[in-house]
mmCIF file of C-alpha atoms in Angstrom:
data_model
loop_
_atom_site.group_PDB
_atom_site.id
_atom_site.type_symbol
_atom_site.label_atom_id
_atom_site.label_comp_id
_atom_site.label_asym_id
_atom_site.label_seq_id
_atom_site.Cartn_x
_atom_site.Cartn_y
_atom_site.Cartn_z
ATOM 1 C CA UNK A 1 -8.125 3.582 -25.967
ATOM 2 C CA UNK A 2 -6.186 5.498 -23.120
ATOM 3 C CA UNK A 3 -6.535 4.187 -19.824
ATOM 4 C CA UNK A 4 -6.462 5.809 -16.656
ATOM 5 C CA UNK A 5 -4.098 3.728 -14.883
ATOM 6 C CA UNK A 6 -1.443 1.159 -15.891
ATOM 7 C CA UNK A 7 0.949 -0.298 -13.314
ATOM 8 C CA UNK A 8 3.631 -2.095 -13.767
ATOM 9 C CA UNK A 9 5.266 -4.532 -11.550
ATOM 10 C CA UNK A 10 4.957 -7.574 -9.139
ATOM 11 C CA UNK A 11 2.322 -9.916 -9.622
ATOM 12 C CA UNK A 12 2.026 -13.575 -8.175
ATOM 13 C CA UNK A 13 -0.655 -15.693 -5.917
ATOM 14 C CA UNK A 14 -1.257 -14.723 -2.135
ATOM 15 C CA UNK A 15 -1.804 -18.079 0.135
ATOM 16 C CA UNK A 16 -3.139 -16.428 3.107
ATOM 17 C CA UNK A 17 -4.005 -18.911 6.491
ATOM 18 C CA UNK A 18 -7.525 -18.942 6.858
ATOM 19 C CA UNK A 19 -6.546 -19.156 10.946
ATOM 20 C CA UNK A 20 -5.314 -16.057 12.783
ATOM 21 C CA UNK A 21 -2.979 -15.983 15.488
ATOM 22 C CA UNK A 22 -1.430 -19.368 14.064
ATOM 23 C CA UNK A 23 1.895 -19.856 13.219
ATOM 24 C CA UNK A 24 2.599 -21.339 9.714
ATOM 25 C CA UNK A 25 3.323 -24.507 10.430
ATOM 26 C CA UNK A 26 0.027 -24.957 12.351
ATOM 27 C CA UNK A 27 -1.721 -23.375 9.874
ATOM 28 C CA UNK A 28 -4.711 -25.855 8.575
ATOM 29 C CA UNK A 29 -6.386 -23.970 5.652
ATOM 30 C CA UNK A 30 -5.487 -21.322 3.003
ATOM 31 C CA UNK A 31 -7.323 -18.844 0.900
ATOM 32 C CA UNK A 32 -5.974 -18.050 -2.465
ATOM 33 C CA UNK A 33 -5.946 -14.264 -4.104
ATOM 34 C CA UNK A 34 -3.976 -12.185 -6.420
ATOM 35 C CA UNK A 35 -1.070 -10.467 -5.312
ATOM 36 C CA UNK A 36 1.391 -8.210 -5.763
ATOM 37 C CA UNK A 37 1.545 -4.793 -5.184
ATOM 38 C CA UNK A 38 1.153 -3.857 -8.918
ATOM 39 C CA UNK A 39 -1.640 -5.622 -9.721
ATOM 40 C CA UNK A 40 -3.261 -5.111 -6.040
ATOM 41 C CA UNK A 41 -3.251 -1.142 -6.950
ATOM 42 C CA UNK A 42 -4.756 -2.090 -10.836
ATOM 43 C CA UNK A 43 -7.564 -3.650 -8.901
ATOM 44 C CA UNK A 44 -8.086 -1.090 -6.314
ATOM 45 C CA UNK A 45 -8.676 1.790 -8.784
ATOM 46 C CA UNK A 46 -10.379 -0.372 -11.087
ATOM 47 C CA UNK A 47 -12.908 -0.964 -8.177
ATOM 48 C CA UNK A 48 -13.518 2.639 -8.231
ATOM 49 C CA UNK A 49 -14.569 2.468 -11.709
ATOM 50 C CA UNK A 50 -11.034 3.621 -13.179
ATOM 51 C CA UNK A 51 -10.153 1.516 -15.896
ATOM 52 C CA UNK A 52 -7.255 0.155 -15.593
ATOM 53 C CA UNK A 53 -4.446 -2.847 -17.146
ATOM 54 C CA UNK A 54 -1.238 -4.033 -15.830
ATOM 55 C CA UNK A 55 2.180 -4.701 -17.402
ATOM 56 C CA UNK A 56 3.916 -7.672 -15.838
ATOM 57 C CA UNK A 57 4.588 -11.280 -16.460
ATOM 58 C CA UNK A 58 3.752 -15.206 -14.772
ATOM 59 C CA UNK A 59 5.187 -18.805 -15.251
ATOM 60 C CA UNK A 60 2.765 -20.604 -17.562
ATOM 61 C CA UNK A 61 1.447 -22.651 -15.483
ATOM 62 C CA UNK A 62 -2.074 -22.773 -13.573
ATOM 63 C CA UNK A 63 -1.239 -20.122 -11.117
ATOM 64 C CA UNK A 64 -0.443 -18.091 -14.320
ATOM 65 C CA UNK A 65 -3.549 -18.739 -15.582
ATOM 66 C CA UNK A 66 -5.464 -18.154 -12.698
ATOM 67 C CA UNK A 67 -4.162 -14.875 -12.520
ATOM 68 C CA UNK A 68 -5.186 -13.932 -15.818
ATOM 69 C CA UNK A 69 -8.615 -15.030 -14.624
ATOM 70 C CA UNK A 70 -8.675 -12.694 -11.151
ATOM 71 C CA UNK A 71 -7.385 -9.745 -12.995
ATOM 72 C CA UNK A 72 -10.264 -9.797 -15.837
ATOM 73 C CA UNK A 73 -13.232 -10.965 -13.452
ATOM 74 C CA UNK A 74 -11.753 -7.873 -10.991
ATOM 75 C CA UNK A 75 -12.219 -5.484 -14.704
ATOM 76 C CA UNK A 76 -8.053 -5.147 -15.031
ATOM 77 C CA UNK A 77 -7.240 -5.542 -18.703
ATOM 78 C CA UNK A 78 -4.318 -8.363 -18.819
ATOM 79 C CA UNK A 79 -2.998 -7.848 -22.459
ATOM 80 C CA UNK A 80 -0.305 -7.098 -20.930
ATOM 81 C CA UNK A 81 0.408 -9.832 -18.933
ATOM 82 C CA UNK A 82 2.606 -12.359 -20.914
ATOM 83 C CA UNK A 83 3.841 -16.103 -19.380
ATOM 84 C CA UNK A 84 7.937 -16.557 -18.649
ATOM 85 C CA UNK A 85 8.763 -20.334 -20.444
ATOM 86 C CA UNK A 86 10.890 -22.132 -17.755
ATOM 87 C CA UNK A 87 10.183 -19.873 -14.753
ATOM 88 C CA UNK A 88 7.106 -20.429 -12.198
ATOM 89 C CA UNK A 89 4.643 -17.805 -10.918
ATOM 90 C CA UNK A 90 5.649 -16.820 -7.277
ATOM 91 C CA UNK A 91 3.859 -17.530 -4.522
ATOM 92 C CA UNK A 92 3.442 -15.583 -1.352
ATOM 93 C CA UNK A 93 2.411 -16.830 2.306
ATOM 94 C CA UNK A 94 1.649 -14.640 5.434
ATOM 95 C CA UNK A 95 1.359 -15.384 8.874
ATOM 96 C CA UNK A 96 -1.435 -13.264 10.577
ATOM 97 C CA UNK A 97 -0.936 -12.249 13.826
ATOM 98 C CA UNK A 98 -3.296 -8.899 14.622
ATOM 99 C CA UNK A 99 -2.965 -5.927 14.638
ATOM 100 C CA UNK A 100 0.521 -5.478 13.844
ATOM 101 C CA UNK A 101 2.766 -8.921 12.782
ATOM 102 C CA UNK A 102 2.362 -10.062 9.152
ATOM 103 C CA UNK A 103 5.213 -11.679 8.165
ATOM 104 C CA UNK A 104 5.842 -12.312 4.138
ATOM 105 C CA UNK A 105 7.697 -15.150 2.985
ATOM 106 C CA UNK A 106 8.311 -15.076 -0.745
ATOM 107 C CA UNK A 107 8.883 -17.414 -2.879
ATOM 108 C CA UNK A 108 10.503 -16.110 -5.858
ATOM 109 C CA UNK A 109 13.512 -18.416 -7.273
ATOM 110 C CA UNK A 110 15.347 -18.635 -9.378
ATOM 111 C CA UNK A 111 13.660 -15.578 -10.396
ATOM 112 C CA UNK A 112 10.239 -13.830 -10.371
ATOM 113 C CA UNK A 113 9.215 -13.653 -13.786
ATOM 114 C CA UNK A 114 7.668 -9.903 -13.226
ATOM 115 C CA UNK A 115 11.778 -9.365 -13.181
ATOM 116 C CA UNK A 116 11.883 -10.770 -17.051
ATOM 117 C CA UNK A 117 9.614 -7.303 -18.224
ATOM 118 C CA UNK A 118 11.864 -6.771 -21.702
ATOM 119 C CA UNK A 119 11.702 -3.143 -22.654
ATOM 120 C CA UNK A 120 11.200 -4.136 -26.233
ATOM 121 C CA UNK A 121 8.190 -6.012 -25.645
ATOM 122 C CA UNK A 122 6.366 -2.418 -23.875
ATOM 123 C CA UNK A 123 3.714 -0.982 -25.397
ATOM 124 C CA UNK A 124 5.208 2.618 -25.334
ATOM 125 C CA UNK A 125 2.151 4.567 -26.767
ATOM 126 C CA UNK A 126 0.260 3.360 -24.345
ATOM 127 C CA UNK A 127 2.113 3.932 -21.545
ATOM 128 C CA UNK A 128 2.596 7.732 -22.289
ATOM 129 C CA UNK A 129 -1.096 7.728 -23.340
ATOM 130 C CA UNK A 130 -2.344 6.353 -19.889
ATOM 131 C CA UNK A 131 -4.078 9.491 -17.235
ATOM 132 C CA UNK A 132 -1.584 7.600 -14.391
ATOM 133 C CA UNK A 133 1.813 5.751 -14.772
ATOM 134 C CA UNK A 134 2.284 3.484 -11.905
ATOM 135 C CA UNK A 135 5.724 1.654 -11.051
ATOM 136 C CA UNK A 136 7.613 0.217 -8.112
ATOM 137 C CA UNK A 137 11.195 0.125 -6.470
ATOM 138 C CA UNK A 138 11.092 -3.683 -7.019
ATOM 139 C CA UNK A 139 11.020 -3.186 -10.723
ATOM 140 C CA UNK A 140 14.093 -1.623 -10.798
ATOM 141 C CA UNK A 141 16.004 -4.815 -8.504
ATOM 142 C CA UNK A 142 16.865 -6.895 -11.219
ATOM 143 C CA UNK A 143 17.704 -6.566 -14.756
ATOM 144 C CA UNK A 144 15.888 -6.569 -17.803
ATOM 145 C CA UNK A 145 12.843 -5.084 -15.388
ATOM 146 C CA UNK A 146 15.224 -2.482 -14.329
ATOM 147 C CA UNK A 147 15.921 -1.117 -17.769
ATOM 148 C CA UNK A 148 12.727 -2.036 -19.167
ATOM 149 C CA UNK A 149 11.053 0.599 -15.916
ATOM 150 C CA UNK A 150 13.460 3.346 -16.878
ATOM 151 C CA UNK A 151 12.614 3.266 -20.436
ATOM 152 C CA UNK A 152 9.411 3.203 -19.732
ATOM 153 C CA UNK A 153 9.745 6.611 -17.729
ATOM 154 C CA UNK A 154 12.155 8.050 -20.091
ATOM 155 C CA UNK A 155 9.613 7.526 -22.875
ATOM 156 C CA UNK A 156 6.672 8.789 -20.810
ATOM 157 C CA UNK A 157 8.568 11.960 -19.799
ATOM 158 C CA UNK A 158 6.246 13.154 -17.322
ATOM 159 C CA UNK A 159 3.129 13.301 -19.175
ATOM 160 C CA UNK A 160 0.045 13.051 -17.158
ATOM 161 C CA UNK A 161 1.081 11.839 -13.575
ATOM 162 C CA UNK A 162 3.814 9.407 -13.270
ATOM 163 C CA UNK A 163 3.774 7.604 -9.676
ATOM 164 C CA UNK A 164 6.656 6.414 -7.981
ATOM 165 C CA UNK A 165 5.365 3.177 -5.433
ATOM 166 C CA UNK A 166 9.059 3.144 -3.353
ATOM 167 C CA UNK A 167 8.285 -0.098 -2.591
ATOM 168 C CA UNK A 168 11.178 -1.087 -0.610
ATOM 169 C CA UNK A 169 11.736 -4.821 0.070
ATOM 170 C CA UNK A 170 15.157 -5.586 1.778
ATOM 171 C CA UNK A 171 15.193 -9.296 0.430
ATOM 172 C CA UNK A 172 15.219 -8.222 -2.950
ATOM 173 C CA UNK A 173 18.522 -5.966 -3.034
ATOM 174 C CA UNK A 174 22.003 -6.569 -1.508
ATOM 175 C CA UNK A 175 21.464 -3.634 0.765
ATOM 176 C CA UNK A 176 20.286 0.541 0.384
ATOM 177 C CA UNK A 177 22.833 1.685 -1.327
ATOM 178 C CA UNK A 178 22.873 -0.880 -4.128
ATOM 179 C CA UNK A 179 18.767 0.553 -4.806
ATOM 180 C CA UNK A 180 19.727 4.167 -3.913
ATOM 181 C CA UNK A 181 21.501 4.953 -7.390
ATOM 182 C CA UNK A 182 18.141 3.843 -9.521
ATOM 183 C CA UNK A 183 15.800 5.133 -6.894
ATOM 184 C CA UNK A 184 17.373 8.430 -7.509
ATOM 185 C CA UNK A 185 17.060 7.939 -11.409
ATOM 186 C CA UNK A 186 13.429 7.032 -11.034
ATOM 187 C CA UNK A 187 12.270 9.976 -9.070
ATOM 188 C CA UNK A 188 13.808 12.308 -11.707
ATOM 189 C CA UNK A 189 11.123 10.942 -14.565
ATOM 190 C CA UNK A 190 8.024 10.605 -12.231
ATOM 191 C CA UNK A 191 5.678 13.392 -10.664
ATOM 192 C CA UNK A 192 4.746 11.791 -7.423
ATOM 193 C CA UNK A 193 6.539 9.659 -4.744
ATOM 194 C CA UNK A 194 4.573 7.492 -2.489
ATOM 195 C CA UNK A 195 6.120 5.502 0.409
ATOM 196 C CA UNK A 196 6.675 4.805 4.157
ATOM 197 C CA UNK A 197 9.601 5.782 6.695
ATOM 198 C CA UNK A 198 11.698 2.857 5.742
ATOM 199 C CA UNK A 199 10.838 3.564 1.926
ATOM 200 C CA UNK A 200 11.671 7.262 1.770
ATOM 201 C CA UNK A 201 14.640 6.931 3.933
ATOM 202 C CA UNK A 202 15.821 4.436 1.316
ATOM 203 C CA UNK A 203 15.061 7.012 -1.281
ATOM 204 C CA UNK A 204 16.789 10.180 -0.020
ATOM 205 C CA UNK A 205 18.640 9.124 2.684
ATOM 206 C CA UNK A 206 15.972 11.266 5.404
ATOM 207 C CA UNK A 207 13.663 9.431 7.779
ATOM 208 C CA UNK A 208 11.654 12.521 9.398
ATOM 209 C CA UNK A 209 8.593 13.088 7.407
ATOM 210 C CA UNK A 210 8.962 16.764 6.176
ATOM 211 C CA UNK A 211 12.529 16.662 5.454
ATOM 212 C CA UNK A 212 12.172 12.782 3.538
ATOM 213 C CA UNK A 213 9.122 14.740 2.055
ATOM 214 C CA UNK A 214 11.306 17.827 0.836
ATOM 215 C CA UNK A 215 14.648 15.580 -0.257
ATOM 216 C CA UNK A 216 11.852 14.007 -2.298
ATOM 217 C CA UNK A 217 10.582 17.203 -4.405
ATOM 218 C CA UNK A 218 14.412 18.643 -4.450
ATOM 219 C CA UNK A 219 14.889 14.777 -6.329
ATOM 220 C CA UNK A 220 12.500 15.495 -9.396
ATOM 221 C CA UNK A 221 8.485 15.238 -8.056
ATOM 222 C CA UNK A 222 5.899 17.237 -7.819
ATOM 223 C CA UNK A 223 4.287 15.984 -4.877
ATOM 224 C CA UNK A 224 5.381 13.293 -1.951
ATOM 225 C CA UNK A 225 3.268 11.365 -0.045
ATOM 226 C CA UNK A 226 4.875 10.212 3.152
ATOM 227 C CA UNK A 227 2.909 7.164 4.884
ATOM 228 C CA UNK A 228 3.559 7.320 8.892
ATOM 229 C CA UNK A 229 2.269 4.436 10.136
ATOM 230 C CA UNK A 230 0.063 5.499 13.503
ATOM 231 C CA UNK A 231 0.667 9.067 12.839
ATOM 232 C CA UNK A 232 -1.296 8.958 9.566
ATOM 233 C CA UNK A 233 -0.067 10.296 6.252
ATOM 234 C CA UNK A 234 2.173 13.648 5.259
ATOM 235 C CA UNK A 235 1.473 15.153 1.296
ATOM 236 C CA UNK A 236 3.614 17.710 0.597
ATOM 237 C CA UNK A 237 2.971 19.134 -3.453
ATOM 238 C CA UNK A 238 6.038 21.578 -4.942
ATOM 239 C CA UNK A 239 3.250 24.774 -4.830
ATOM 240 C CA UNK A 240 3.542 24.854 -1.482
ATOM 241 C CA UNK A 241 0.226 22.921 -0.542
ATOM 242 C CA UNK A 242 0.150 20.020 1.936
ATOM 243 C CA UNK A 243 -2.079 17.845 3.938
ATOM 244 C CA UNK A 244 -1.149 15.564 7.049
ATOM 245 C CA UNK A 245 -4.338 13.395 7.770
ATOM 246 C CA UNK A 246 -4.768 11.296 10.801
ATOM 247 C CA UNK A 247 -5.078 7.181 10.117
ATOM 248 C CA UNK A 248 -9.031 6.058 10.762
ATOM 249 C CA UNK A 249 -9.958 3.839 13.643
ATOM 250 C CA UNK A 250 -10.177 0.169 12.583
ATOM 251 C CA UNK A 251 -10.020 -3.236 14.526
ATOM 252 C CA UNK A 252 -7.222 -4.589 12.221
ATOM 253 C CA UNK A 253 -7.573 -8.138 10.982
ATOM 254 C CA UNK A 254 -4.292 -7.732 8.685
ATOM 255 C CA UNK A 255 -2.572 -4.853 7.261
ATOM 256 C CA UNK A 256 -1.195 -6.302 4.297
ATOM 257 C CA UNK A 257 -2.467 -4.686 1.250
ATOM 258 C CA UNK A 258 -3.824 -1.614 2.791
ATOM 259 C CA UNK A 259 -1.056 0.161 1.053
ATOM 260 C CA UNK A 260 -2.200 -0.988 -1.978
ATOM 261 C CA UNK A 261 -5.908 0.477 -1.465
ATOM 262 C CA UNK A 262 -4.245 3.474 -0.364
ATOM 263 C CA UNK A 263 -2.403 3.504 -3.676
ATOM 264 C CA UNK A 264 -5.538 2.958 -6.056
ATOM 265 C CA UNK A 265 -7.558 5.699 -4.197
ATOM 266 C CA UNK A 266 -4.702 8.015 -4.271
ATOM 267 C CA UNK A 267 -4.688 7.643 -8.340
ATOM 268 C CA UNK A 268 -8.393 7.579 -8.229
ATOM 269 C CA UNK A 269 -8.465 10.926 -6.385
ATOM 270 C CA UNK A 270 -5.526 12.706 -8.789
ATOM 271 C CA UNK A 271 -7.654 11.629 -11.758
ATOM 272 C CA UNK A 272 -11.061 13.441 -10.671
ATOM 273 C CA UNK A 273 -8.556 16.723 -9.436
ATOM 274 C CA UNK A 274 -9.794 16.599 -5.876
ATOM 275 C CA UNK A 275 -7.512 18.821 -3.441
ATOM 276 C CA UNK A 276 -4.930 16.996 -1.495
ATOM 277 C CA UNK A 277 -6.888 16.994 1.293
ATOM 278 C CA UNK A 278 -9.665 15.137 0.280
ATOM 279 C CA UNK A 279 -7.109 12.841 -1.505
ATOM 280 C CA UNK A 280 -5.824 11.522 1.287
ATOM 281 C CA UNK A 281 -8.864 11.293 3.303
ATOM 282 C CA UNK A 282 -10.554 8.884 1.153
ATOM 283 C CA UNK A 283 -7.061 7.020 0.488
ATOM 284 C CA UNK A 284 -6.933 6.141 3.960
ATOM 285 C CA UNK A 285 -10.116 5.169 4.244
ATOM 286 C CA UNK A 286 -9.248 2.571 1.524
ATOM 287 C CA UNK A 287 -6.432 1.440 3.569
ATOM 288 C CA UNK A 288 -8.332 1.219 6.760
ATOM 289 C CA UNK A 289 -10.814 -0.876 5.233
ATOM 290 C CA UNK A 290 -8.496 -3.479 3.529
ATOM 291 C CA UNK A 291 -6.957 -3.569 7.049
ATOM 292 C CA UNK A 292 -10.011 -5.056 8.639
ATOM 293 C CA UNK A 293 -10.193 -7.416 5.873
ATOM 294 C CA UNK A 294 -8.144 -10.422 5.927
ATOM 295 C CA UNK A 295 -7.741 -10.518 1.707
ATOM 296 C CA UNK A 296 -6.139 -8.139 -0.357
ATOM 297 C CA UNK A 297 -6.960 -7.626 -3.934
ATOM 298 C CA UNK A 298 -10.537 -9.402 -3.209
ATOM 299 C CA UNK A 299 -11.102 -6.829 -0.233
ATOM 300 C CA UNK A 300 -10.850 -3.476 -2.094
ATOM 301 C CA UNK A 301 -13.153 -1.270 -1.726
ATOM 302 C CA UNK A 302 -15.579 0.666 -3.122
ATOM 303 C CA UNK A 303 -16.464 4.192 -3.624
ATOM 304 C CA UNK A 304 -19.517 4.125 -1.698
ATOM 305 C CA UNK A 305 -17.626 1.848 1.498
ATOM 306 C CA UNK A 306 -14.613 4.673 1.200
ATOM 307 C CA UNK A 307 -17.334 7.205 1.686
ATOM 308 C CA UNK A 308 -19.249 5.533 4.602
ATOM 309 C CA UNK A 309 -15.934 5.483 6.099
ATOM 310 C CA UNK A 310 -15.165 8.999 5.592
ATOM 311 C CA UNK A 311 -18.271 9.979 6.621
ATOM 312 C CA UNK A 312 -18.261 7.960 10.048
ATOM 313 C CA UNK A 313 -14.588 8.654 10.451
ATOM 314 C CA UNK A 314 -13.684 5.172 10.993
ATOM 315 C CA UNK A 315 -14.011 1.364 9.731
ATOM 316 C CA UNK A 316 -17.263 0.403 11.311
#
């Protein structure tokens, strides 16, 4: 069986306050989800009815195995998904403070095991097999992830659609440059490049949105999607076509995982062939949603909310 979608990447348990506006140490009460920006974009699409699994490893321990629980009861196929002997499953925290402060503080030592992906343990036929290839900047921090991504990509070779997530998290790399090297080897085996200012700067060394967008497609992809915060989102595709859409209204409860919607729209709307406009309408619309929601994987939506958004032209 070919799937539509497999990611590959981060995956660990989100312990969000169940208080906003309250710093952590006040913080009473938790909720616990999946996380990870992998798996959050396996559960987004899969939400839309795309089915989808996830390469990526926990400790084995209960966290571990209560991840394997969220992704199946969420319809994410977790063969894939293998425990790390010795090494615990990570753990995230937030802070909420609306509509703009979310601090993350992971917890990730000695080391994540989504970093101990082996490249010899990868199912390769199904990877090139799969309608989208889906992996992240952190996968190529540490080693064997690192080489275990690139083979990946080499093997694939561009068949199908091959998404780059830029994913750019400072704590995980000495500084820019050190990621700059594989960033650049990463874009040259993928079709599409998805990522904010920070993220694309990181990439190509370009922070203004059609330039980043441009360094981008002279790197290796076919088409660049650059997120811009308040000014919405800039797609630029190599045939010359391009969409900037403006972000939807939306009270904002907390905006982490919103890229993450965004991401398992955008794969849902390159697998039905819709034009890039209507791509990143609807991929948005995800976002905004997940934004008003104080959850992440849990507060995906689903094709008929991302309509009712669309349609309204804001998160009611």
């Amino acid at each position: 069986m070919a799937y539509d979608l497999i990611t590959m990447g981060r995956i660990g348990v989100d312990l969000y306050p169940l208080q906003t506006g309250v710093p952590l140490p006040q913080v009473t009460s938790f909720g616990k989800f999946l996380g990870g920006s992998a798996s959050n974009v396996a559960v987004a699409a899969a939400r839309l009815g795309r089915s989808t699994a996830v390469i990526t490893r926990t400790g084995d321990d209960p966290f571990g195995t209560y991840l394997h629980e969220a992704l199946r009861g969420f319809g994410v196929d977790d063969r894939y998904v293998t425990p790390v002997p010795g090494l615990q499953t990570p753990v995230t925290f937030c802070e909420v403070f609306p509509p703009d402060d979310f601090p993350l503080y992971f917890y990730r030592k000695p080391k994540a095991p989504d970093l101990e992906i082996d490249a010899h343990e990868l199912d390769l036929d199904a990877i090139r097999e799969t309608g989208i290839f889906w992996i992240t900047g952190t996968g190529l921090s540490e080693e064997p992830s690192r080489t275990a991504t690139l083979a990946a990509l080499a093997h694939r070779a561009k068949a199908g659609t091959t998404v780059f997530d830029l994913d750019w998290r400072p704590m995980f790399w000495t500084d820019p440059d050190a990621a700059r090297p594989f960033y650049a080897e990463a874009l040259k085996h993928t079709t599409v490049a998805v990522g904010n200012l920070d993220e694309v700067e990181v990439a190509t060394g370009v922070r203004e949105p059609r330039a980043a967008a441009q360094a981008l497609l002279d790197a290796g992809v076919e088409l660049a999607v650059v997120k811009q915060g308040p000014k919405g989102v800039l797609a630029v595709h190599a045939s010359g076509e391009s969409a900037e859409v403006p972000p939807l209204p939306v009270n904002v409860l907390n905006g982490l995982g919103a890229g993450d919607a965004f991401g398992g729209s955008l794969c849902h709307g390159l697998l039905a062939d819709w034009d890039l406009e209507q791509i990143m309408r609807h991929a948005n619309a995800a976002g905004a949603i997940v934004a008003s929601r104080l959850e992440c994987s849990s507060a995906m939506p689903t094709v008929d909310e991302i309509e009712a958004a669309v349609e309204a032209g804001a998160v009611l």
